[in-house]
Every structure is written in structure tokens, then in C-alpha cells.
PDB file of C-alpha atoms in Angstrom:
ATOM      1  CA  MET A   1      35.155 -28.640 -55.691  1.00 71.00           C
ATOM      2  CA  SER A   2      38.104 -28.591 -53.271  1.00 87.00           C
ATOM      3  CA  LEU A   3      39.276 -25.350 -51.652  1.00 86.00           C
ATOM      4  CA  GLU A   4      42.543 -25.473 -53.612  1.00 91.00           C
ATOM      5  CA  LYS A   5      40.712 -25.869 -56.946  1.00 93.00           C
ATOM      6  CA  GLU A   6      38.386 -22.965 -56.105  1.00 92.00           C
ATOM      7  CA  LEU A   7      41.352 -20.768 -55.164  1.00 91.00           C
ATOM      8  CA  MET A   8      43.292 -21.747 -58.308  1.00 93.00           C
ATOM      9  CA  GLN A   9      40.259 -20.813 -60.396  1.00 93.00           C
ATOM     10  CA  ARG A  10      39.735 -17.504 -58.548  1.00 93.00           C
ATOM     11  CA  SER A  11      43.413 -16.553 -58.825  1.00 93.00           C
ATOM     12  CA  ASP A  12      43.966 -17.723 -62.435  1.00 94.00           C
ATOM     13  CA  SER A  13      46.717 -19.977 -61.021  1.00 94.00           C
ATOM     14  CA  LEU A  14      48.753 -16.999 -59.766  1.00 95.00           C
ATOM     15  CA  CYS A  15      49.981 -15.917 -56.341  1.00 96.00           C
ATOM     16  CA  GLU A  16      47.298 -13.494 -55.180  1.00 96.00           C
ATOM     17  CA  LEU A  17      49.946 -11.251 -53.611  1.00 95.00           C
ATOM     18  CA  CYS A  18      52.747 -11.006 -56.191  1.00 96.00           C
ATOM     19  CA  GLY A  19      51.410 -12.710 -59.331  1.00 94.00           C
ATOM     20  CA  ASN A  20      54.060 -15.476 -59.391  1.00 94.00           C
ATOM     21  CA  GLN A  21      53.027 -18.674 -61.211  1.00 93.00           C
ATOM     22  CA  GLU A  22      55.433 -21.119 -59.556  1.00 93.00           C
ATOM     23  CA  ASN A  23      55.442 -23.032 -56.252  1.00 93.00           C
ATOM     24  CA  LEU A  24      51.859 -22.130 -55.359  1.00 94.00           C
ATOM     25  CA  GLY A  25      49.994 -23.386 -52.319  1.00 94.00           C
ATOM     26  CA  VAL A  26      46.986 -22.502 -50.209  1.00 93.00           C
ATOM     27  CA  TYR A  27      47.715 -19.949 -47.486  1.00 92.00           C
ATOM     28  CA  LYS A  28      45.041 -19.898 -44.780  1.00 91.00           C
ATOM     29  CA  ILE A  29      44.927 -17.261 -42.045  1.00 88.00           C
ATOM     30  CA  ALA A  30      44.330 -18.859 -38.641  1.00 83.00           C
ATOM     31  CA  ASP A  31      41.357 -17.711 -36.539  1.00 82.00           C
ATOM     32  CA  PHE A  32      39.985 -15.707 -39.477  1.00 83.00           C
ATOM     33  CA  PRO A  33      36.445 -14.481 -38.708  1.00 79.00           C
ATOM     34  CA  ARG A  34      35.043 -15.498 -42.107  1.00 78.00           C
ATOM     35  CA  LYS A  35      34.551 -18.704 -44.124  1.00 81.00           C
ATOM     36  CA  ASP A  36      37.447 -20.686 -45.641  1.00 77.00           C
ATOM     37  CA  LEU A  37      37.275 -19.149 -49.122  1.00 84.00           C
ATOM     38  CA  ASP A  38      37.591 -15.631 -47.648  1.00 89.00           C
ATOM     39  CA  ALA A  39      40.244 -16.755 -45.141  1.00 89.00           C
ATOM     40  CA  SER A  40      42.532 -18.329 -47.779  1.00 92.00           C
ATOM     41  CA  PHE A  41      44.404 -17.378 -50.911  1.00 94.00           C
ATOM     42  CA  MET A  42      46.934 -18.809 -53.362  1.00 95.00           C
ATOM     43  CA  CYS A  43      50.434 -17.919 -52.247  1.00 95.00           C
ATOM     44  CA  CYS A  44      53.841 -18.607 -53.780  1.00 95.00           C
ATOM     45  CA  GLU A  45      56.682 -20.022 -51.684  1.00 95.00           C
ATOM     46  CA  THR A  46      58.581 -16.684 -51.805  1.00 94.00           C
ATOM     47  CA  CYS A  47      55.696 -14.730 -50.264  1.00 94.00           C
ATOM     48  CA  ARG A  48      54.908 -17.485 -47.742  1.00 93.00           C
ATOM     49  CA  GLU A  49      58.490 -17.659 -46.492  1.00 93.00           C
ATOM     50  CA  GLN A  50      58.695 -13.874 -46.041  1.00 91.00           C
ATOM     51  CA  ILE A  51      55.286 -13.651 -44.331  1.00 90.00           C
ATOM     52  CA  GLU A  52      56.227 -16.367 -41.852  1.00 88.00           C
ATOM     53  CA  ASN A  53      59.840 -15.285 -41.296  1.00 87.00           C
ATOM     54  CA  PRO A  54      60.322 -11.488 -40.900  1.00 83.00           C
ATOM     55  CA  GLU A  55      64.132 -11.874 -41.045  1.00 85.00           C
ATOM     56  CA  LYS A  56      63.888 -13.080 -44.661  1.00 88.00           C
ATOM     57  CA  VAL A  57      61.816 -10.141 -45.937  1.00 88.00           C
ATOM     58  CA  GLU A  58      63.062  -8.544 -49.168  1.00 91.00           C
ATOM     59  CA  VAL A  59      61.477  -5.093 -49.138  1.00 89.00           C
ATOM     60  CA  ASN A  60      61.373  -4.619 -52.923  1.00 91.00           C
ATOM     61  CA  HIS A  61      59.515  -7.912 -53.403  1.00 93.00           C
ATOM     62  CA  TRP A  62      56.577  -6.376 -51.539  1.00 93.00           C
ATOM     63  CA  ARG A  63      56.121  -3.503 -53.984  1.00 92.00           C
ATOM     64  CA  CYS A  64      53.626  -5.951 -55.511  1.00 94.00           C
ATOM     65  CA  LEU A  65      51.244  -4.860 -52.747  1.00 93.00           C
ATOM     66  CA  ASN A  66      50.704  -1.636 -54.685  1.00 91.00           C
ATOM     67  CA  ASP A  67      48.341  -3.750 -56.821  1.00 93.00           C
ATOM     68  CA  SER A  68      47.246  -6.608 -54.568  1.00 92.00           C
ATOM     69  CA  MET A  69      46.147  -4.317 -51.694  1.00 92.00           C
ATOM     70  CA  TRP A  70      43.092  -3.508 -53.850  1.00 93.00           C
ATOM     71  CA  SER A  71      42.026  -7.168 -53.963  1.00 92.00           C
ATOM     72  CA  THR A  72      38.434  -7.933 -52.977  1.00 92.00           C
ATOM     73  CA  VAL A  73      39.612 -11.095 -51.178  1.00 93.00           C
ATOM     74  CA  PRO A  74      39.524 -10.459 -47.402  1.00 93.00           C
ATOM     75  CA  ALA A  75      42.563 -12.672 -46.613  1.00 92.00           C
ATOM     76  CA  VAL A  76      44.634 -10.865 -49.258  1.00 94.00           C
ATOM     77  CA  GLN A  77      43.588  -7.478 -47.830  1.00 94.00           C
ATOM     78  CA  VAL A  78      44.547  -8.533 -44.290  1.00 93.00           C
ATOM     79  CA  THR A  79      47.897  -9.951 -45.404  1.00 93.00           C
ATOM     80  CA  ALA A  80      48.670  -6.832 -47.485  1.00 93.00           C
ATOM     81  CA  PHE A  81      47.800  -4.618 -44.496  1.00 93.00           C
ATOM     82  CA  GLN A  82      50.013  -6.681 -42.188  1.00 90.00           C
ATOM     83  CA  MET A  83      52.989  -6.687 -44.568  1.00 91.00           C
ATOM     84  CA  LEU A  84      52.672  -2.948 -45.260  1.00 91.00           C
ATOM     85  CA  THR A  85      52.519  -2.326 -41.500  1.00 88.00           C
ATOM     86  CA  ARG A  86      55.599  -4.489 -40.967  1.00 87.00           C
ATOM     87  CA  LEU A  87      57.466  -2.512 -43.661  1.00 89.00           C
ATOM     88  CA  LYS A  88      56.101   0.989 -42.945  1.00 83.00           C
ATOM     89  CA  ASP A  89      59.485   2.324 -41.796  1.00 82.00           C
ATOM     90  CA  GLU A  90      60.640   2.098 -45.441  1.00 83.00           C
ATOM     91  CA  GLY A  91      58.427   5.091 -46.330  1.00 83.00           C
ATOM     92  CA  TRP A  92      56.497   3.931 -49.399  1.00 87.00           C
ATOM     93  CA  PRO A  93      54.455   1.288 -47.503  1.00 88.00           C
ATOM     94  CA  GLN A  94      53.078   4.018 -45.241  1.00 86.00           C
ATOM     95  CA  ASP A  95      51.728   5.869 -48.302  1.00 87.00           C
ATOM     96  CA  LEU A  96      49.941   2.686 -49.397  1.00 89.00           C
ATOM     97  CA  LEU A  97      48.551   2.118 -45.888  1.00 87.00           C
ATOM     98  CA  ASP A  98      47.136   5.649 -45.902  1.00 87.00           C
ATOM     99  CA  MET A  99      45.306   4.896 -49.178  1.00 89.00           C
ATOM    100  CA  MET A 100      44.172   1.376 -48.321  1.00 87.00           C
ATOM    101  CA  TYR A 101      40.506   0.704 -47.689  1.00 88.00           C
ATOM    102  CA  MET A 102      39.304  -2.203 -45.553  1.00 87.00           C
ATOM    103  CA  GLU A 103      36.058  -2.972 -43.782  1.00 88.00           C
ATOM    104  CA  ASP A 104      36.276  -2.113 -40.077  1.00 86.00           C
ATOM    105  CA  ASP A 105      36.036  -5.726 -38.856  1.00 85.00           C
ATOM    106  CA  LEU A 106      38.867  -6.825 -41.159  1.00 85.00           C
ATOM    107  CA  LYS A 107      41.070  -3.909 -40.121  1.00 85.00           C
ATOM    108  CA  SER A 108      40.478  -4.687 -36.436  1.00 83.00           C
ATOM    109  CA  PHE A 109      41.331  -8.343 -37.017  1.00 84.00           C
ATOM    110  CA  ALA A 110      44.491  -7.414 -38.976  1.00 83.00           C
ATOM    111  CA  LYS A 111      45.659  -5.050 -36.218  1.00 82.00           C
ATOM    112  CA  THR A 112      45.015  -7.696 -33.552  1.00 75.00           C
ATOM    113  CA  GLN A 113      47.108 -10.225 -35.446  1.00 68.00           C
ATOM    114  CA  ILE A 114      49.984  -7.758 -35.845  1.00 62.00           C
ATOM    115  CA  PHE A 115      49.849  -6.974 -32.124  1.00 42.00           C
ATOM    116  CA  THR A 116      49.858 -10.577 -30.956  1.00 39.00           C
ATOM    117  CA  LYS A 117      52.365 -11.969 -33.415  1.00 41.00           C
ATOM    118  CA  GLU A 118      54.897  -9.230 -34.073  1.00 42.00           C
ATOM    119  CA  HIS A 119      54.842  -6.725 -31.242  1.00 41.00           C
ATOM    120  CA  ASN A 120      54.601  -6.997 -27.531  1.00 39.00           C
ATOM    121  CA  SER A 121      53.106  -3.549 -27.206  1.00 42.00           C
ATOM    122  CA  PRO A 122      49.944  -2.044 -28.684  1.00 48.00           C
ATOM    123  CA  GLU A 123      50.053   0.254 -31.683  1.00 60.00           C
ATOM    124  CA  ILE A 124      50.402   3.975 -31.036  1.00 76.00           C
ATOM    125  CA  THR A 125      47.037   5.727 -30.751  1.00 86.00           C
ATOM    126  CA  HIS A 126      46.565   9.347 -31.812  1.00 90.00           C
ATOM    127  CA  LYS A 127      43.954  11.279 -29.796  1.00 92.00           C
ATOM    128  CA  ASP A 128      42.616  14.797 -30.242  1.00 94.00           C
ATOM    129  CA  SER A 129      42.213  17.425 -27.506  1.00 93.00           C
ATOM    130  CA  ASN A 130      38.994  15.722 -26.333  1.00 93.00           C
ATOM    131  CA  GLY A 131      40.448  12.205 -26.296  1.00 92.00           C
ATOM    132  CA  ALA A 132      38.751  11.052 -29.521  1.00 92.00           C
ATOM    133  CA  VAL A 133      40.885   8.637 -31.570  1.00 91.00           C
ATOM    134  CA  ILE A 134      42.206  10.142 -34.815  1.00 92.00           C
ATOM    135  CA  GLU A 135      42.670   7.770 -37.778  1.00 88.00           C
ATOM    136  CA  ALA A 136      44.423   8.354 -41.105  1.00 86.00           C
ATOM    137  CA  GLY A 137      42.046  10.114 -43.492  1.00 89.00           C
ATOM    138  CA  ASP A 138      40.023  11.858 -40.760  1.00 92.00           C
ATOM    139  CA  THR A 139      39.180  15.570 -40.777  1.00 94.00           C
ATOM    140  CA  VAL A 140      40.199  17.708 -37.814  1.00 96.00           C
ATOM    141  CA  VAL A 141      39.694  21.371 -36.895  1.00 96.00           C
ATOM    142  CA  LEU A 142      42.373  23.550 -35.293  1.00 95.00           C
ATOM    143  CA  ILE A 143      41.353  24.800 -31.842  1.00 96.00           C
ATOM    144  CA  LYS A 144      43.921  27.618 -31.703  1.00 94.00           C
ATOM    145  CA  ASP A 145      46.039  29.733 -34.057  1.00 94.00           C
ATOM    146  CA  LEU A 146      49.301  27.934 -34.860  1.00 92.00           C
ATOM    147  CA  ASN A 147      52.485  29.500 -36.217  1.00 91.00           C
ATOM    148  CA  VAL A 148      54.056  27.144 -38.748  1.00 87.00           C
ATOM    149  CA  LYS A 149      57.799  26.776 -38.147  1.00 85.00           C
ATOM    150  CA  GLY A 150      60.010  27.730 -41.087  1.00 81.00           C
ATOM    151  CA  SER A 151      57.199  29.683 -42.714  1.00 85.00           C
ATOM    152  CA  SER A 152      55.311  32.936 -42.372  1.00 87.00           C
ATOM    153  CA  LEU A 153      52.051  30.961 -42.380  1.00 87.00           C
ATOM    154  CA  THR A 154      49.744  31.104 -39.377  1.00 91.00           C
ATOM    155  CA  ALA A 155      47.171  28.322 -39.367  1.00 92.00           C
ATOM    156  CA  LYS A 156      44.033  29.957 -37.993  1.00 94.00           C
ATOM    157  CA  ARG A 157      41.744  28.549 -35.329  1.00 95.00           C
ATOM    158  CA  GLY A 158      38.728  26.845 -36.908  1.00 96.00           C
ATOM    159  CA  THR A 159      40.653  25.765 -40.028  1.00 94.00           C
ATOM    160  CA  ALA A 160      39.568  22.292 -41.177  1.00 95.00           C
ATOM    161  CA  VAL A 161      42.415  19.948 -42.073  1.00 94.00           C
ATOM    162  CA  ARG A 162      41.108  17.140 -44.257  1.00 93.00           C
ATOM    163  CA  ARG A 163      42.564  13.670 -44.862  1.00 90.00           C
ATOM    164  CA  VAL A 164      45.207  13.821 -42.160  1.00 90.00           C
ATOM    165  CA  SER A 165      47.976  11.256 -42.012  1.00 89.00           C
ATOM    166  CA  LEU A 166      49.453   9.898 -38.802  1.00 86.00           C
ATOM    167  CA  VAL A 167      53.040  10.238 -37.610  1.00 82.00           C
ATOM    168  CA  HIS A 168      53.445   6.564 -36.715  1.00 75.00           C
ATOM    169  CA  ASP A 169      56.271   6.878 -34.207  1.00 75.00           C
ATOM    170  CA  ASN A 170      54.749   9.820 -32.297  1.00 85.00           C
ATOM    171  CA  PRO A 171      51.172   9.726 -30.937  1.00 88.00           C
ATOM    172  CA  GLU A 172      51.203  13.498 -30.386  1.00 92.00           C
ATOM    173  CA  GLN A 173      51.687  14.432 -34.064  1.00 92.00           C
ATOM    174  CA  ILE A 174      49.638  14.244 -37.252  1.00 93.00           C
ATOM    175  CA  GLU A 175      50.245  15.707 -40.703  1.00 91.00           C
ATOM    176  CA  GLY A 176      47.919  17.595 -42.992  1.00 91.00           C
ATOM    177  CA  LYS A 177      47.669  20.382 -45.554  1.00 92.00           C
ATOM    178  CA  VAL A 178      46.858  23.926 -44.521  1.00 91.00           C
ATOM    179  CA  GLU A 179      46.641  26.490 -47.336  1.00 89.00           C
ATOM    180  CA  GLY A 180      48.347  23.997 -49.674  1.00 87.00           C
ATOM    181  CA  GLN A 181      51.319  23.446 -47.350  1.00 88.00           C
ATOM    182  CA  GLN A 182      51.951  20.052 -45.673  1.00 88.00           C
ATOM    183  CA  ILE A 183      52.559  20.644 -41.958  1.00 92.00           C
ATOM    184  CA  VAL A 184      52.986  18.644 -38.760  1.00 91.00           C
ATOM    185  CA  ILE A 185      50.324  19.438 -36.168  1.00 94.00           C
ATOM    186  CA  LEU A 186      50.262  18.535 -32.475  1.00 94.00           C
ATOM    187  CA  THR A 187      47.159  16.480 -31.663  1.00 95.00           C
ATOM    188  CA  LYS A 188      46.468  18.551 -28.526  1.00 95.00           C
ATOM    189  CA  PHE A 189      45.628  21.517 -30.794  1.00 95.00           C
ATOM    190  CA  VAL A 190      42.973  19.743 -32.907  1.00 96.00           C
ATOM    191  CA  LYS A 191      39.437  18.475 -32.540  1.00 96.00           C
ATOM    192  CA  LYS A 192      38.174  15.576 -34.667  1.00 94.00           C
ATOM    193  CA  VAL A 193      35.126  16.376 -36.791  1.00 91.00           C
TER     194      VAL A 193
END
């Protein structure tokens, strides 16, 4: 069976990103570290054009990633991650990125592709007081008492902050909940668990 026939069967003749039935074709990710079936998916012309040409991106079209980011197809996961990263300044894509699960090797590959094709600088890295890299979803512990601005709350030393999210334009800040309140925390005052 040809690759296209296998993909059409797997996708029920739908775009594996947005579910469109028209103008479908095989989209293959170059240099993908896995076999052809994992490196390819059925893609409509609308998605293909916007993936390949960032100037033509229609943000609301990509709300479809709310569903397709959960695909078990590695190439779909990588493409969803890359598009959500490209759109993260819109707000809602960042929430999806924080929830998204990918195997480590796929995530590394996806980040490498974003770096080489879209940016000329590496992504911002968040590091704790010891220099350990903090990722979204990690747990950190406060290493000193912190007064929370605009509140009477004092976040005590030793408090564990679970499932932190990253402030993507500032490597010195993360966000997390302390005593039910969402706060911004400076990375120099935390230690990764």
C-alpha cells in the first residue's frame, strides 16, 4: 500500500490538523527522526500554506489544534507544537502548550526545527537558583520568604509550587499558585525539585 493510501486510511480522508475534507495531500516533515508513516500526515491546502508561510497565518484557523494536539501521530504532534509556539503571543496557544504532552525526543526535535527555521536566536531558558533548567509543569520550592505585591500574602520559604508555567518573554520569571493565588515568582528565589 502506498504512503498516501495508508495516511488516507489512518486519517479517514481528513486533514489530521483541522479536519478539512478538501484539497488533501501528504505533508512530510524533513529530517524527521522516525519512519515515513510517523513523519507524515494528511494535510489540507489551507493548513499547508499557513505552515509554510507565516505571513498567511489566520490565528483562528489554528484553534483546531485544541483537538489535534492530542493526536498519537508524531508528525501531527510536532506540527501542532510548532504552530502553537509560533502563535503563543495570542495567549490561548500558550495554555495549550502548557497542557501538551510529547515524548522528549519529539519535543527536542520540534524545538530544533523552530530554532533553525523561524528564529535566529535560541529559545529563552528558565533556570533556578542552582542553574537547573525549569520546564512548564515542574515543581519548585521557594528558597526565601517572598512578599506578594498587591496582596497581604507572604509566600513562605520551603513552600512547594507545583505545575509552574513559564513567562515566555522573561527567563527570570515563572508563574504558579501559592495558597490558591496565581503569582509571578523570580527564578532566582526557587529551587527545582
